[in-house]
XYZ file of C-alpha atoms in Angstrom:
112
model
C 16.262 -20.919 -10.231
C 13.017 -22.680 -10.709
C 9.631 -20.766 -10.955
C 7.558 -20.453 -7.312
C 5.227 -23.297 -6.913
C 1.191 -22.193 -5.593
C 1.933 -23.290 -2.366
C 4.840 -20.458 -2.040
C 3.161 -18.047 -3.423
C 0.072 -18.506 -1.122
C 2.525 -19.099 1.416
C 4.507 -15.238 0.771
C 0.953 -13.864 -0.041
C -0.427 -14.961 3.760
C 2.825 -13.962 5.238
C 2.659 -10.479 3.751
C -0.351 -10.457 4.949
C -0.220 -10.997 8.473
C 2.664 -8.707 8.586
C 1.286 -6.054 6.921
C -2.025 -6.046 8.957
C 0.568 -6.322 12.398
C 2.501 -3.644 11.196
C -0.322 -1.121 10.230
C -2.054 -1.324 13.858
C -5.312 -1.993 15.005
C -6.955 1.416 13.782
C -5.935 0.978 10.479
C -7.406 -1.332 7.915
C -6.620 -3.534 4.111
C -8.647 -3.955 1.542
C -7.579 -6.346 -1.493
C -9.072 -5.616 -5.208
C -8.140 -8.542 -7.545
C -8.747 -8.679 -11.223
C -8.011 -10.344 -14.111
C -4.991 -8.462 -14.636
C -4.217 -6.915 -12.145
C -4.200 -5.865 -8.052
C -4.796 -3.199 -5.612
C -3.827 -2.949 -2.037
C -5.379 -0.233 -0.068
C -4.756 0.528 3.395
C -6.783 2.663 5.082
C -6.765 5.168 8.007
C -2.758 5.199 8.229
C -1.583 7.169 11.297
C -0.327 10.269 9.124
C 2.401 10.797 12.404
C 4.234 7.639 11.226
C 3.431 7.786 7.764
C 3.863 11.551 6.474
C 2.946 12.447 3.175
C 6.134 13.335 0.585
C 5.985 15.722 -2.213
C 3.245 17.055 -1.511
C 2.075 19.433 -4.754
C 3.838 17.439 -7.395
C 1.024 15.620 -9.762
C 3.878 13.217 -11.045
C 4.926 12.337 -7.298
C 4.703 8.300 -6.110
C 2.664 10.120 -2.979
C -0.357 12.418 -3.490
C -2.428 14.640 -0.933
C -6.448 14.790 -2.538
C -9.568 16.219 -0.183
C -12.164 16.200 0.736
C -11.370 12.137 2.076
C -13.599 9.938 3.926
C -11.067 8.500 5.762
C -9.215 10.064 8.926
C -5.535 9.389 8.255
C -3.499 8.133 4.937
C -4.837 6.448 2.337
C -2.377 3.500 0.840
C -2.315 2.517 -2.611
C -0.508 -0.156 -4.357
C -1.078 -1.434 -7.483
C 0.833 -4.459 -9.442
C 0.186 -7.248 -11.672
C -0.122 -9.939 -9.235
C -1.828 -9.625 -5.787
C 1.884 -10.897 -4.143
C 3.203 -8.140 -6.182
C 0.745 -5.430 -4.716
C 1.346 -6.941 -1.357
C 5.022 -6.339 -1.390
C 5.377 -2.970 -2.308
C 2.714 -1.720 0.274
C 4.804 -3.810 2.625
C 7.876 -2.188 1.587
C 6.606 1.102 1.491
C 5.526 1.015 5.249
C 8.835 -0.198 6.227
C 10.600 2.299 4.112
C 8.994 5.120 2.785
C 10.040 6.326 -0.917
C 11.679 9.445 -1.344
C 10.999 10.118 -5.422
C 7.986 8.881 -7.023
C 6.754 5.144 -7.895
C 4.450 5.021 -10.460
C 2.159 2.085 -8.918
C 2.199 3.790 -5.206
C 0.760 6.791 -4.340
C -0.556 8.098 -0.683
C -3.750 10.292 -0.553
C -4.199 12.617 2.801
C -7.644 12.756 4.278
C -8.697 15.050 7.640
C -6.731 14.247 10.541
């Protein structure tokens, strides 16, 4: 299998895109964080109805609850080594939500 050319990638990266900010709604919101080595994808204001928070209490748990928040709603977090890699694991954890801890995901609870 050869490696992805920079035209795929952008093309996945856009795609992810777009689907996550569909999928999320219109009262939600993404913010990218790229660095040198690596990348963050928050989204912000997650309806917490649709996107509950799991093990809640456990400080080694993929999904954390902190307050006080400035945000109504769930706070997504992804980080990865490579913005395409951030992308797809907040885009896999809205589709299906972990049930045991992921070190580079973690959801923070804010006031509803």
């Amino acid at each position: 299998m050869s490696a992805p050319t920079a035209l795929s990638v952008a093309e996945s990266t856009g795609r992810l895109i777009e689907q996550i900010t569909e999928f999320i709604g219109e009262n939600a919101s993404m913010t990218l964080d790229i660095s040198n080595d690596q990348a963050t994808v928050w989204v912000h204001r997650l309806d917490v109805t649709r996107f509950p928070l799991h093990n809640e209490g456990d400080p080694q748990a993929g999904v954390q609850v902190t307050s006080p928040s400035t945000y109504a709603g769930h706070l997504l977090y992804c980080k990865a080594a490579t913005l395409l890699g951030a992308l797809q694991a907040a885009a896999a954890y809205l589709v299906f939500p972990p049930q045991v801890a992921e070190s580079h995901l973690r959801i923070v609870g804010g006031a509803s």
